[in-house]
mmCIF file of C-alpha atoms in Angstrom:
data_model
loop_
_atom_site.group_PDB
_atom_site.id
_atom_site.type_symbol
_atom_site.label_atom_id
_atom_site.label_comp_id
_atom_site.label_asym_id
_atom_site.label_seq_id
_atom_site.Cartn_x
_atom_site.Cartn_y
_atom_site.Cartn_z
ATOM 1 C CA MET A 8 0.000 0.000 0.000
ATOM 2 C CA VAL A 9 2.836 2.399 0.839
ATOM 3 C CA GLY A 10 4.332 1.747 -2.593
ATOM 4 C CA LYS A 11 1.048 2.676 -4.260
ATOM 5 C CA PHE A 12 0.864 5.863 -2.218
ATOM 6 C CA LEU A 13 4.451 6.690 -3.200
ATOM 7 C CA VAL A 14 3.774 6.295 -6.923
ATOM 8 C CA ARG A 15 0.673 8.464 -6.753
ATOM 9 C CA GLY A 16 2.455 11.050 -4.659
ATOM 10 C CA MET A 17 5.269 11.332 -7.181
ATOM 11 C CA LEU A 18 2.760 11.528 -10.027
ATOM 12 C CA ALA A 19 0.903 14.345 -8.270
ATOM 13 C CA GLY A 20 4.255 16.045 -7.669
ATOM 14 C CA VAL A 21 5.193 15.861 -11.348
ATOM 15 C CA VAL A 22 1.870 17.397 -12.382
ATOM 16 C CA ALA A 23 2.312 20.083 -9.722
ATOM 17 C CA GLY A 24 5.839 20.732 -10.995
ATOM 18 C CA VAL A 25 4.675 21.226 -14.579
ATOM 19 C CA LEU A 26 1.969 23.682 -13.478
ATOM 20 C CA ALA A 27 4.418 25.460 -11.176
ATOM 21 C CA PHE A 28 6.822 25.796 -14.109
ATOM 22 C CA GLY A 29 4.101 27.526 -16.139
ATOM 23 C CA PHE A 30 3.433 29.934 -13.291
ATOM 24 C CA ALA A 31 7.134 30.587 -12.704
ATOM 25 C CA ARG A 32 7.898 31.004 -16.407
ATOM 26 C CA PHE A 33 5.173 33.519 -17.174
ATOM 27 C CA TYR A 34 4.854 35.324 -13.846
ATOM 28 C CA GLY A 35 8.059 34.782 -11.890
ATOM 29 C CA GLU A 36 10.717 35.011 -14.606
ATOM 30 C CA PRO A 37 9.777 38.571 -15.716
ATOM 31 C CA GLN A 38 10.500 39.727 -12.157
ATOM 32 C CA VAL A 39 13.876 37.959 -12.236
ATOM 33 C CA GLU A 40 14.723 39.551 -15.591
ATOM 34 C CA GLN A 41 13.887 43.010 -14.267
ATOM 35 C CA ALA A 42 16.040 42.442 -11.191
ATOM 36 C CA ILE A 43 18.967 41.243 -13.328
ATOM 37 C CA SER A 44 18.515 44.248 -15.601
ATOM 38 C CA LEU A 45 18.741 46.565 -12.593
ATOM 39 C CA GLU A 46 21.855 44.716 -11.460
ATOM 40 C CA ASP A 47 23.479 45.126 -14.884
ATOM 41 C CA HIS A 48 22.593 48.819 -15.046
ATOM 42 C CA GLY A 49 24.112 49.330 -11.604
ATOM 43 C CA ALA A 50 27.351 47.636 -12.692
ATOM 44 C CA ALA A 51 27.445 49.657 -15.924
ATOM 45 C CA ALA A 52 27.022 52.872 -13.963
ATOM 46 C CA GLY A 53 30.310 52.190 -12.192
ATOM 47 C CA GLY A 54 28.924 51.044 -8.848
ATOM 48 C CA HIS A 55 27.495 54.413 -7.704
ATOM 49 C CA SER A 56 25.670 53.067 -4.677
ATOM 50 C CA HIS A 57 24.015 54.714 -1.727
ATOM 51 C CA GLY A 58 24.601 52.158 0.987
ATOM 52 C CA PRO A 59 26.781 49.258 2.148
ATOM 53 C CA ALA A 60 24.438 46.595 0.762
ATOM 54 C CA GLU A 61 24.506 48.108 -2.719
ATOM 55 C CA ALA A 62 28.260 48.613 -2.574
ATOM 56 C CA SER A 63 28.740 44.933 -1.743
ATOM 57 C CA VAL A 64 26.476 43.862 -4.599
ATOM 58 C CA HIS A 65 28.271 46.094 -7.103
ATOM 59 C CA THR A 66 31.689 44.940 -5.924
ATOM 60 C CA HIS A 67 30.599 41.334 -6.337
ATOM 61 C CA GLU A 68 29.348 42.135 -9.843
ATOM 62 C CA HIS A 69 32.644 43.709 -10.890
ATOM 63 C CA GLU A 70 34.557 40.697 -9.665
ATOM 64 C CA HIS A 71 32.514 38.370 -11.858
ATOM 65 C CA GLU A 72 31.408 40.501 -14.799
ATOM 66 C CA HIS A 73 33.999 38.925 -17.089
ATOM 67 C CA GLU A 74 33.288 35.334 -16.068
ATOM 68 C CA GLU A 75 31.569 33.193 -18.645
ATOM 69 C CA GLU A 76 28.119 31.893 -17.709
ATOM 70 C CA LEU A 77 28.020 28.126 -17.278
ATOM 71 C CA VAL A 78 24.303 28.063 -18.112
ATOM 72 C CA SER A 79 22.690 30.734 -20.286
ATOM 73 C CA ARG A 80 19.696 32.691 -19.068
ATOM 74 C CA PRO A 81 17.342 31.230 -21.724
ATOM 75 C CA THR A 82 18.297 27.729 -20.547
ATOM 76 C CA GLN A 83 17.893 28.701 -16.906
ATOM 77 C CA ALA A 84 14.435 30.153 -17.573
ATOM 78 C CA GLY A 85 13.372 27.288 -19.838
ATOM 79 C CA LEU A 86 14.638 23.718 -19.707
ATOM 80 C CA GLY A 87 16.612 24.252 -16.514
ATOM 81 C CA LEU A 88 13.640 25.702 -14.658
ATOM 82 C CA LEU A 89 11.322 22.960 -15.941
ATOM 83 C CA THR A 90 13.725 20.200 -14.910
ATOM 84 C CA GLY A 91 14.285 21.717 -11.488
ATOM 85 C CA VAL A 92 10.648 22.207 -10.521
ATOM 86 C CA VAL A 93 9.528 18.826 -11.909
ATOM 87 C CA VAL A 94 12.270 16.926 -10.056
ATOM 88 C CA PHE A 95 11.534 18.942 -6.928
ATOM 89 C CA GLY A 96 7.809 18.267 -7.318
ATOM 90 C CA ALA A 97 8.346 14.520 -7.694
ATOM 91 C CA ALA A 98 10.564 14.427 -4.596
ATOM 92 C CA VAL A 99 8.137 16.495 -2.529
ATOM 93 C CA GLY A 100 5.209 14.402 -3.748
ATOM 94 C CA GLY A 101 6.992 11.204 -2.721
ATOM 95 C CA LEU A 102 7.757 12.529 0.764
ATOM 96 C CA PHE A 103 4.198 13.792 1.060
ATOM 97 C CA ALA A 104 2.893 10.315 0.213
ATOM 98 C CA LEU A 105 5.034 8.750 2.952
ATOM 99 C CA VAL A 106 3.702 11.218 5.526
ATOM 100 C CA PHE A 107 0.168 10.511 4.301
ATOM 101 C CA ALA A 108 0.730 6.750 4.620
ATOM 102 C CA TYR A 109 1.828 7.240 8.236
ATOM 103 C CA ALA A 110 -1.069 9.562 9.116
ATOM 104 C CA HIS A 111 -3.784 7.622 7.289
ATOM 105 C CA GLY A 112 -6.020 5.968 9.866
ATOM 106 C CA ARG A 113 -4.263 7.650 12.787
ATOM 107 C CA VAL A 114 -5.927 11.080 12.705
ATOM 108 C CA GLY A 115 -9.579 10.464 13.323
ATOM 109 C CA ARG A 116 -12.058 9.651 10.601
ATOM 110 C CA LEU A 117 -10.786 11.919 7.866
ATOM 111 C CA GLY A 118 -11.152 10.563 4.345
ATOM 112 C CA ALA A 119 -8.279 10.441 1.888
ATOM 113 C CA ARG A 120 -9.104 13.736 0.190
ATOM 114 C CA ALA A 121 -9.670 15.642 3.430
ATOM 115 C CA LEU A 122 -6.508 14.259 5.033
ATOM 116 C CA SER A 123 -4.443 15.032 1.942
ATOM 117 C CA ALA A 124 -5.758 18.596 1.805
ATOM 118 C CA TRP A 125 -5.065 19.211 5.502
ATOM 119 C CA LEU A 126 -1.555 17.752 5.254
ATOM 120 C CA ALA A 127 -0.788 19.948 2.246
ATOM 121 C CA LEU A 128 -2.056 23.022 4.103
ATOM 122 C CA ALA A 129 0.081 22.160 7.135
ATOM 123 C CA ALA A 130 3.125 21.565 4.930
ATOM 124 C CA PHE A 131 2.695 24.862 3.088
ATOM 125 C CA THR A 132 2.244 26.734 6.361
ATOM 126 C CA THR A 133 5.286 25.255 8.105
ATOM 127 C CA LEU A 134 7.690 24.925 5.162
ATOM 128 C CA VAL A 135 6.816 28.020 3.134
ATOM 129 C CA LEU A 136 4.514 30.582 4.725
ATOM 130 C CA VAL A 137 6.019 30.960 8.194
ATOM 131 C CA PRO A 138 9.697 30.966 7.072
ATOM 132 C CA ASN A 139 8.919 33.506 4.331
ATOM 133 C CA ILE A 140 7.210 35.838 6.778
ATOM 134 C CA LYS A 141 10.511 36.208 8.632
ATOM 135 C CA TYR A 142 12.975 35.680 5.789
ATOM 136 C CA PRO A 143 11.269 36.358 2.441
ATOM 137 C CA ALA A 144 12.945 35.617 -0.873
ATOM 138 C CA ASN A 145 15.031 38.343 -2.502
ATOM 139 C CA PRO A 146 15.656 39.039 -6.208
ATOM 140 C CA PRO A 147 19.094 38.229 -7.703
ATOM 141 C CA SER A 148 20.365 41.813 -7.298
ATOM 142 C CA VAL A 149 19.541 41.997 -3.570
ATOM 143 C CA GLY A 150 21.735 40.711 -0.769
ATOM 144 C CA MET A 151 25.406 40.525 0.161
ATOM 145 C CA ALA A 152 27.444 37.587 -1.097
ATOM 146 C CA GLU A 153 29.271 37.125 2.199
ATOM 147 C CA SER A 154 25.997 36.659 4.128
ATOM 148 C CA ILE A 155 24.513 33.916 1.949
ATOM 149 C CA GLY A 156 25.493 31.142 4.363
ATOM 150 C CA TYR A 157 24.166 33.051 7.364
ATOM 151 C CA ARG A 158 20.847 33.799 5.643
ATOM 152 C CA THR A 159 20.485 30.169 4.540
ATOM 153 C CA ASP A 160 21.147 28.884 8.069
ATOM 154 C CA LEU A 161 18.526 31.230 9.522
ATOM 155 C CA PHE A 162 15.964 30.207 6.904
ATOM 156 C CA PHE A 163 16.396 26.485 7.598
ATOM 157 C CA LEU A 164 16.393 27.151 11.332
ATOM 158 C CA MET A 165 13.031 28.870 10.880
ATOM 159 C CA ILE A 166 11.728 25.820 8.991
ATOM 160 C CA ALA A 167 12.906 23.456 11.737
ATOM 161 C CA ILE A 168 11.303 25.591 14.434
ATOM 162 C CA SER A 169 8.086 25.877 12.436
ATOM 163 C CA ILE A 170 7.837 22.094 12.042
ATOM 164 C CA THR A 171 8.521 21.571 15.754
ATOM 165 C CA VAL A 172 5.862 24.089 16.757
ATOM 166 C CA MET A 173 3.360 22.502 14.366
ATOM 167 C CA VAL A 174 3.943 19.017 15.830
ATOM 168 C CA PHE A 175 3.612 20.396 19.365
ATOM 169 C CA SER A 176 0.391 22.227 18.446
ATOM 170 C CA LEU A 177 -1.085 19.053 16.986
ATOM 171 C CA LYS A 178 -0.296 17.223 20.219
ATOM 172 C CA VAL A 179 -2.026 20.006 22.164
ATOM 173 C CA ARG A 180 -5.027 19.695 19.873
ATOM 174 C CA GLY A 181 -5.145 15.916 20.370
ATOM 175 C CA ALA A 182 -5.023 16.311 24.145
ATOM 176 C CA LEU A 183 -7.834 18.895 24.169
ATOM 177 C CA VAL A 184 -10.213 17.258 21.698
ATOM 178 C CA ALA A 185 -11.432 14.732 24.269
ATOM 179 C CA ARG A 186 -12.377 17.518 26.714
ATOM 180 C CA LEU A 187 -13.354 20.405 24.446
ATOM 181 C CA GLY A 188 -14.506 18.685 21.287
ATOM 182 C CA ALA A 189 -12.915 18.610 17.827
ATOM 183 C CA TRP A 190 -13.756 22.211 16.891
ATOM 184 C CA ASN A 191 -12.642 23.870 20.141
ATOM 185 C CA GLY A 192 -9.584 21.630 20.391
ATOM 186 C CA SER A 193 -8.568 22.584 16.854
ATOM 187 C CA ILE A 194 -9.008 26.291 17.595
ATOM 188 C CA ALA A 195 -6.893 25.943 20.729
ATOM 189 C CA GLY A 196 -4.163 24.064 18.839
ATOM 190 C CA ALA A 197 -4.110 26.708 16.119
ATOM 191 C CA GLY A 198 -3.899 29.426 18.763
ATOM 192 C CA VAL A 199 -0.889 27.735 20.344
ATOM 193 C CA PHE A 200 0.815 27.525 16.951
ATOM 194 C CA VAL A 201 0.204 31.203 16.156
ATOM 195 C CA ALA A 202 1.280 32.382 19.616
ATOM 196 C CA ILE A 203 4.551 30.424 19.724
ATOM 197 C CA THR A 204 5.346 31.289 16.115
ATOM 198 C CA ALA A 205 4.808 34.995 16.810
ATOM 199 C CA VAL A 206 7.254 34.863 19.725
ATOM 200 C CA VAL A 207 9.857 33.034 17.618
ATOM 201 C CA LEU A 208 9.498 35.503 14.743
ATOM 202 C CA ASN A 209 10.247 38.347 17.138
ATOM 203 C CA LEU A 210 13.205 36.637 18.801
ATOM 204 C CA LEU A 211 15.104 35.565 15.685
ATOM 205 C CA PRO A 212 17.444 38.181 14.159
ATOM 206 C CA ALA A 213 16.064 40.302 11.346
ATOM 207 C CA LEU A 214 17.701 40.617 7.931
ATOM 208 C CA ASN A 215 17.268 43.653 5.723
ATOM 209 C CA GLU A 216 19.685 43.815 2.803
ATOM 210 C CA VAL A 217 17.329 45.495 0.341
ATOM 211 C CA PRO A 218 18.841 48.750 -0.994
ATOM 212 C CA SER A 219 16.777 51.858 -0.274
ATOM 213 C CA ASN A 220 16.461 52.656 -3.974
ATOM 214 C CA PHE A 221 15.301 49.187 -5.047
ATOM 215 C CA PRO A 222 11.801 49.359 -6.634
ATOM 216 C CA ALA A 223 9.257 48.340 -3.988
ATOM 217 C CA ALA A 224 6.773 47.086 -6.593
ATOM 218 C CA LEU A 225 9.353 44.755 -8.144
ATOM 219 C CA LEU A 226 10.375 43.410 -4.738
ATOM 220 C CA TRP A 227 6.734 42.748 -3.838
ATOM 221 C CA GLU A 228 5.967 41.038 -7.166
ATOM 222 C CA PHE A 229 9.061 38.846 -6.869
ATOM 223 C CA ARG A 230 8.177 37.701 -3.357
ATOM 224 C CA ILE A 231 4.558 37.064 -4.310
ATOM 225 C CA ALA A 232 5.764 34.955 -7.242
ATOM 226 C CA ALA A 233 8.138 32.963 -5.003
ATOM 227 C CA VAL A 234 5.380 32.118 -2.524
ATOM 228 C CA GLY A 235 2.814 31.662 -5.303
ATOM 229 C CA ILE A 236 4.866 28.926 -6.958
ATOM 230 C CA GLN A 237 4.956 26.982 -3.701
ATOM 231 C CA LEU A 238 1.272 27.622 -3.012
ATOM 232 C CA LEU A 239 0.320 26.265 -6.431
ATOM 233 C CA MET A 240 2.531 23.220 -6.009
ATOM 234 C CA TRP A 241 1.223 22.279 -2.559
ATOM 235 C CA THR A 242 -2.386 22.903 -3.587
ATOM 236 C CA VAL A 243 -2.086 20.611 -6.597
ATOM 237 C CA ILE A 244 -0.302 17.901 -4.623
ATOM 238 C CA GLY A 245 -2.837 18.014 -1.797
ATOM 239 C CA LEU A 246 -5.917 17.915 -4.015
ATOM 240 C CA LEU A 247 -4.663 15.625 -6.784
ATOM 241 C CA PHE A 248 -3.038 13.070 -4.474
ATOM 242 C CA GLY A 249 -6.178 12.838 -2.335
ATOM 243 C CA TRP A 250 -8.311 12.345 -5.441
ATOM 244 C CA LEU A 251 -6.015 9.614 -6.785
ATOM 245 C CA VAL A 252 -5.997 7.717 -3.483
ATOM 246 C CA GLU A 253 -9.755 7.995 -3.050
ATOM 247 C CA ARG A 254 -10.324 6.795 -6.595
ATOM 248 C CA VAL A 255 -8.191 3.705 -5.986
ATOM 249 C CA GLN A 256 -10.010 3.022 -2.725
ATOM 250 C CA ARG A 257 -13.408 3.248 -4.431
ATOM 251 C CA THR A 258 -12.254 0.931 -7.209
ATOM 252 C CA GLY A 259 -11.058 -1.613 -4.640
ATOM 253 C CA ILE A 260 -14.401 -1.508 -2.799
ATOM 254 C CA ARG A 261 -16.349 -2.068 -6.018
ATOM 255 C CA ARG A 262 -14.204 -5.092 -6.928
ATOM 256 C CA HIS A 263 -14.968 -6.696 -3.554
#
């Protein structure tokens, strides 16, 4: 049974990856191109910056402006992007199926489609939404090269904390359902998650490497696109995987 879940999870992930590629190609890539164009214009202008973040970016550009690109931009935005999101989708779909196989039958009387949808929502919240609230994605021309490792560590730390808080909140919900009922227990669990997450978001160090003259509209569109790709992918995986599992279950019942 786990093997069947895994195959369907990977299939749902591939479909999600293809759709995410379409979204990224036609909505996300224009924002990347604009950011790269700004970066190139800044380098061409001789690095006239107005702050330490911009100076670092321009210095980094001058160091590498004569290096040959290993992969061209058209390839990055086309075949490379498609390959990356499809492989990522298949991997995420497979992991999602394993989590579903573990949770199936252990979380009340939820059907396959409902359980899949709730798991996808929880995954999107913990892996994407909460980390991006604290450390949102930045366009290519934003950020200092020497802080990449530090920023990456903080982002993954936020993911780990978010997952831990989610698991703890679910345990709180499970403990309260027997006394308060499913609805009130769920509200209490969600409240615990929001409260702890809010405290963590305030305690972790803030990062702000966006130059003061960077277009706010472009920054907003880029970050919306980054989260939107993940939202589309998790929505498709959650809904499609649940439908595939439920369809197989119905077919099995009819045969018996």
